[in-house]
Coordinates of C-alpha atoms in Angstrom, one line a residue:
Chain A
X1 CA 23.9 36.9 -32.9
X2 CA 26.3 38.1 -30.2
X3 CA 29.9 37.3 -31.1
X4 CA 31.8 38.7 -28.1
X5 CA 32.8 36.1 -25.5
X6 CA 32.4 38.3 -22.4
X7 CA 29.2 38.3 -20.4
X8 CA 29.5 42.0 -19.9
X9 CA 29.1 42.6 -23.6
X10 CA 25.8 40.6 -23.7
X11 CA 23.0 42.7 -24.9
X12 CA 20.6 40.7 -27.1
X13 CA 19.9 37.9 -24.7
X14 CA 20.5 39.6 -21.3
X15 CA 16.8 39.5 -20.6
X16 CA 16.8 35.7 -20.7
X17 CA 20.2 34.8 -19.2
X18 CA 20.2 37.1 -16.1
X19 CA 16.7 36.2 -15.0
X20 CA 17.7 32.5 -15.2
X21 CA 20.6 33.0 -12.8
X22 CA 18.5 35.4 -10.6
X23 CA 15.6 33.1 -10.2
X24 CA 18.0 30.2 -9.5
X25 CA 19.7 32.2 -6.8
X26 CA 16.4 33.3 -5.3
X27 CA 14.9 29.8 -5.1
X28 CA 18.1 28.0 -3.8
X29 CA 18.9 30.7 -1.2
X30 CA 15.3 31.0 -0.3
X31 CA 15.0 27.3 0.4
X32 CA 18.1 27.4 2.6
X33 CA 16.8 30.4 4.6
X34 CA 13.4 28.7 5.1
X35 CA 15.1 25.4 6.1
X36 CA 17.5 27.0 8.5
X37 CA 14.7 29.0 10.1
X38 CA 12.6 25.9 10.6
X39 CA 15.6 24.0 11.9
X40 CA 16.3 26.7 14.6
X41 CA 12.7 26.9 15.6
X42 CA 12.4 23.1 16.0
X43 CA 15.8 22.9 17.9
X44 CA 14.7 25.7 20.4
X45 CA 11.3 24.0 20.9
X46 CA 13.0 20.6 21.6
X47 CA 15.5 22.1 24.0
X48 CA 12.7 23.9 25.9
X49 CA 10.8 20.7 26.2
X50 CA 13.8 18.6 27.3
X51 CA 14.6 21.2 29.9
X52 CA 11.0 20.7 31.3
X53 CA 11.6 16.9 31.3
X54 CA 15.0 16.2 32.9
X55 CA 16.5 12.8 32.2
X56 CA 15.0 12.5 28.7
X57 CA 17.5 14.6 26.7
X58 CA 20.0 11.8 26.0
X59 CA 17.4 9.4 24.5
X60 CA 17.4 8.8 20.7
Chain B
X1 CA 26.2 -0.6 7.3
X2 CA 23.0 1.1 6.2
X3 CA 21.3 -0.3 9.3
X4 CA 24.2 1.1 11.5
X5 CA 23.8 4.7 10.3
X6 CA 20.0 4.4 10.3
X7 CA 20.1 4.8 14.1
X8 CA 18.9 8.5 14.6
X9 CA 21.5 9.4 17.2
X10 CA 24.3 7.9 15.2
X11 CA 23.0 9.6 12.1
X12 CA 22.8 13.0 13.8
X13 CA 26.4 12.7 15.0
X14 CA 27.7 11.7 11.6
X15 CA 25.6 14.3 9.9
X16 CA 26.9 17.1 12.1
X17 CA 30.5 16.0 11.2
X18 CA 29.8 15.8 7.4
X19 CA 27.7 19.0 6.9
X20 CA 30.6 21.6 7.1
X21 CA 32.6 19.7 4.5
X22 CA 29.6 19.5 2.1
X23 CA 28.9 23.2 2.6
X24 CA 32.6 24.0 1.8
X25 CA 32.5 21.8 -1.3
X26 CA 29.3 23.4 -2.4
X27 CA 30.7 26.9 -2.1
X28 CA 33.9 26.0 -3.9
X29 CA 32.0 24.4 -6.8
X30 CA 29.5 27.3 -7.0
X31 CA 32.3 29.8 -7.1
X32 CA 34.3 28.0 -9.8
X33 CA 31.2 26.9 -11.7
X34 CA 29.7 30.5 -11.8
X35 CA 33.1 31.9 -12.9
X36 CA 33.4 29.4 -15.8
X37 CA 29.7 29.7 -16.6
X38 CA 29.5 33.5 -16.8
X39 CA 33.0 34.6 -17.6
X40 CA 35.3 31.9 -18.9
X41 CA 33.2 29.7 -21.1
X42 CA 32.7 30.6 -24.8
X43 CA 29.5 31.7 -26.5
X44 CA 27.8 29.1 -28.7
X45 CA 28.1 29.9 -32.4
X46 CA 24.3 29.5 -32.9
X47 CA 22.8 30.2 -29.5
X48 CA 25.1 33.1 -28.5
X49 CA 25.1 33.9 -24.7
X50 CA 21.8 31.9 -24.1
X51 CA 24.0 28.8 -23.9
X52 CA 24.9 30.0 -20.4
X53 CA 21.3 29.1 -19.3
X54 CA 22.4 25.5 -19.9
X55 CA 24.7 25.7 -16.8
X56 CA 21.6 26.2 -14.6
X57 CA 18.9 24.4 -16.6
X58 CA 20.7 21.0 -17.2
X59 CA 22.0 20.5 -13.6
X60 CA 18.6 21.5 -12.3
X61 CA 16.9 18.9 -14.6
X62 CA 19.4 16.2 -13.5
X63 CA 18.7 17.0 -9.9
X64 CA 14.9 17.0 -10.4
X65 CA 15.2 13.3 -11.5
X66 CA 17.9 12.5 -8.9
X67 CA 15.8 13.8 -6.0
X68 CA 12.7 11.9 -7.2
X69 CA 14.7 8.7 -7.6
X70 CA 16.2 9.2 -4.1
X71 CA 12.6 9.8 -2.8
X72 CA 11.3 6.6 -4.4
X73 CA 14.2 4.5 -3.0
X74 CA 13.6 6.0 0.5
X75 CA 9.8 5.5 0.2
X76 CA 10.4 1.8 -0.8
X77 CA 12.7 1.2 2.1
X78 CA 10.3 2.9 4.5
X79 CA 7.3 0.9 3.2
X80 CA 9.1 -2.5 3.1
X81 CA 11.5 -2.4 6.1
X82 CA 9.6 0.3 8.1
X83 CA 12.7 2.4 8.4
X84 CA 11.8 5.7 10.1
X85 CA 14.9 7.4 8.8
X86 CA 14.1 6.5 5.2
X87 CA 10.6 8.0 5.6
X88 CA 12.2 11.2 7.0
X89 CA 14.7 11.3 4.1
X90 CA 11.9 11.1 1.6
X91 CA 10.0 14.0 3.3
X92 CA 13.2 16.1 3.6
X93 CA 14.0 15.6 -0.1
X94 CA 10.6 16.6 -1.5
X95 CA 10.9 20.4 -1.3
X96 CA 14.4 20.3 -2.7
X97 CA 13.3 18.2 -5.6
X98 CA 10.4 20.5 -6.2
X99 CA 12.7 23.5 -6.2
X100 CA 15.0 21.9 -8.8
X101 CA 12.1 20.9 -11.0
X102 CA 10.6 24.4 -10.8
X103 CA 14.1 25.8 -11.8
X104 CA 14.3 23.3 -14.7
X105 CA 10.9 24.4 -16.0
X106 CA 11.5 28.2 -15.6
X107 CA 15.0 28.3 -17.0
X108 CA 13.9 25.9 -19.8
X109 CA 11.2 28.4 -20.7
X110 CA 13.6 31.3 -20.6
X111 CA 15.9 29.4 -22.9
X112 CA 13.1 28.2 -25.1
X113 CA 11.7 31.7 -25.9
X114 CA 14.8 33.1 -27.7
X115 CA 15.8 29.7 -29.3
X116 CA 12.5 28.1 -30.2
X117 CA 10.4 31.3 -30.4
X118 CA 8.0 30.1 -27.6
X119 CA 7.9 29.9 -23.8
X120 CA 6.2 26.6 -23.8
X121 CA 5.0 23.7 -25.9
X122 CA 2.9 20.7 -24.8
X123 CA 5.4 18.1 -26.0
X124 CA 6.4 14.9 -24.2
X125 CA 9.6 16.2 -22.4
X126 CA 8.1 19.5 -21.1
X127 CA 4.8 18.0 -20.1
X128 CA 6.4 15.0 -18.3
X129 CA 8.6 17.4 -16.3
X130 CA 5.6 19.4 -15.4
X131 CA 3.9 16.2 -14.2
X132 CA 7.0 15.6 -12.1
X133 CA 6.6 19.0 -10.5
X134 CA 3.0 18.2 -9.7
X135 CA 4.0 14.8 -8.3
X136 CA 6.4 16.6 -5.8
X137 CA 3.6 19.0 -4.8
X138 CA 1.1 16.1 -4.6
X139 CA 3.5 14.2 -2.3
X140 CA 3.9 17.2 0.1
X141 CA 0.2 17.9 0.2
X142 CA -0.8 14.2 0.7
X143 CA 1.7 13.8 3.4
X144 CA 0.3 16.6 5.5
X145 CA -3.4 15.7 4.7
X146 CA -3.7 13.2 7.5
X147 CA -4.1 13.7 11.3
X148 CA -2.1 10.5 11.9
X149 CA 1.5 11.1 10.5
X150 CA 2.0 7.3 9.8
X151 CA -1.0 7.2 7.5
X152 CA 0.2 10.3 5.6
X153 CA 3.7 8.8 5.2
X154 CA 2.3 5.5 3.9
X155 CA -0.1 7.1 1.4
X156 CA 2.5 9.5 0.1
X157 CA 5.1 6.8 -0.2
X158 CA 2.7 4.8 -2.4
X159 CA 2.1 7.9 -4.6
X160 CA 5.9 8.4 -5.0
X161 CA 6.4 4.8 -6.1
X162 CA 3.5 4.9 -8.6
X163 CA 4.8 8.2 -9.9
X164 CA 8.2 6.8 -10.5
X165 CA 7.0 5.5 -13.8
X166 CA 7.3 9.1 -15.0
X167 CA 11.2 9.1 -14.5
X168 CA 12.1 6.9 -17.5
X169 CA 9.4 8.6 -19.5
X170 CA 11.2 12.0 -18.9
X171 CA 14.6 10.5 -19.7
X172 CA 13.5 8.8 -23.0
X173 CA 10.8 11.2 -24.1
X174 CA 13.1 12.9 -26.5
X175 CA 13.8 9.5 -28.2
X176 CA 10.3 8.1 -28.2
X177 CA 8.4 11.2 -29.4
X178 CA 8.9 14.1 -31.7
X179 CA 9.8 17.1 -29.7
X180 CA 11.3 20.6 -29.9
X181 CA 13.7 19.6 -27.0
X182 CA 17.1 18.4 -28.1
X183 CA 18.1 14.8 -27.4
X184 CA 20.7 13.9 -24.7
X185 CA 24.0 15.5 -25.4
X186 CA 26.0 14.6 -22.3
X187 CA 24.8 11.2 -20.9
X188 CA 25.2 9.3 -24.2
X189 CA 26.6 5.9 -25.1
X190 CA 29.0 7.5 -27.6
X191 CA 30.1 10.2 -25.2
X192 CA 29.2 13.9 -24.8
X193 CA 28.6 16.0 -27.9
X194 CA 29.4 19.3 -26.1
X195 CA 32.8 21.0 -26.3
X196 CA 35.0 20.5 -23.2
X197 CA 35.1 24.2 -22.6
X198 CA 31.3 24.0 -22.0
X199 CA 31.5 20.7 -20.1
X200 CA 33.7 22.2 -17.4
X201 CA 31.1 24.7 -16.1
X202 CA 28.3 22.2 -16.7
X203 CA 30.0 19.6 -14.4
X204 CA 31.1 22.2 -11.8
X205 CA 27.5 23.5 -11.5
X206 CA 26.2 19.9 -11.4
X207 CA 28.6 19.1 -8.6
X208 CA 27.5 22.3 -6.8
X209 CA 23.9 21.3 -7.1
X210 CA 24.7 17.8 -5.8
X211 CA 26.6 19.2 -2.7
X212 CA 23.7 21.7 -2.2
X213 CA 21.3 18.8 -2.1
X214 CA 23.3 16.6 0.3
X215 CA 24.1 19.5 2.6
X216 CA 20.5 20.7 2.8
X217 CA 18.9 17.2 3.0
X218 CA 21.0 16.3 6.0
X219 CA 20.0 19.5 7.7
X220 CA 16.3 18.9 6.9
X221 CA 16.5 15.3 8.1
X222 CA 18.0 16.4 11.4
X223 CA 15.2 18.9 11.7
X224 CA 12.6 16.2 11.0
X225 CA 14.1 14.0 13.7
X226 CA 13.8 16.8 16.2
X227 CA 10.2 17.4 15.2
X228 CA 9.5 13.6 15.7
X229 CA 11.3 13.7 19.1
X230 CA 9.3 16.8 20.2
X231 CA 6.1 15.0 19.2
X232 CA 7.0 11.9 21.2
X233 CA 8.0 13.9 24.3
X234 CA 4.7 15.9 24.1
X235 CA 2.8 12.6 23.8
X236 CA 4.6 11.2 26.8
X237 CA 4.1 14.5 28.7
X238 CA 0.3 14.3 28.0
X239 CA -0.1 10.7 29.0
X240 CA 2.0 11.0 32.2

């Protein structure tokens, strides 16, 4: 059992702890990136369409 | 009040105002939470450093249940009162809930191997969480399986409501059946059984995950509203 309190001294369980944080970061950041990319794409598409149809942009 | 903010234009305006604050709160909580989780919190006398997996695993599991409950409420409101925004909220929540459920499963497995000696067991808690993950995937697949979006929304809303029976099963599975998984140690009638030094990072990470959800779901709802508006404009363009 590891007795030291500091994460840097972790040896025995490093192979379980670091992948947990790594996968969490990958999944959460990945979802943000995908969502932002989809958001920008949809926004550009809507703006292009509204520019083609003047007078419709202020409708909900 | 709910009806007031359910107006898409009003919602977008409010959402744009709230999002930066949610983002800032999320970053602060993640910063503090990760510091306490990785550097400041003590090791467990039995589990050693693996206790640090708890600061990801437990908030992710809480969020998996929270997102599904939010989806079920939104689906019910969309079905009963035909609220378009509620339907969009359910759709926007699904991938976030699926991501949290995936994280709960994977980090649970990474915690289980050194502590239980196995990556997986088919017991009630683990199996019911796996079912929850498939419910999220099923919802997303069913929603997109119809040419007419309204039919997909209705069918998937019914699936979410039927699947909600799984939420109390997950919560009480550790009390109802024999399992390797430990019983509740935070949300208990007699108070948490975890040391305050470990509760601090746990609650900070839970808050970070909550702010993450609210920030991202608002962004995703705004995107869905734009998609709906684009579809309506195209329809009008085609019929003109």
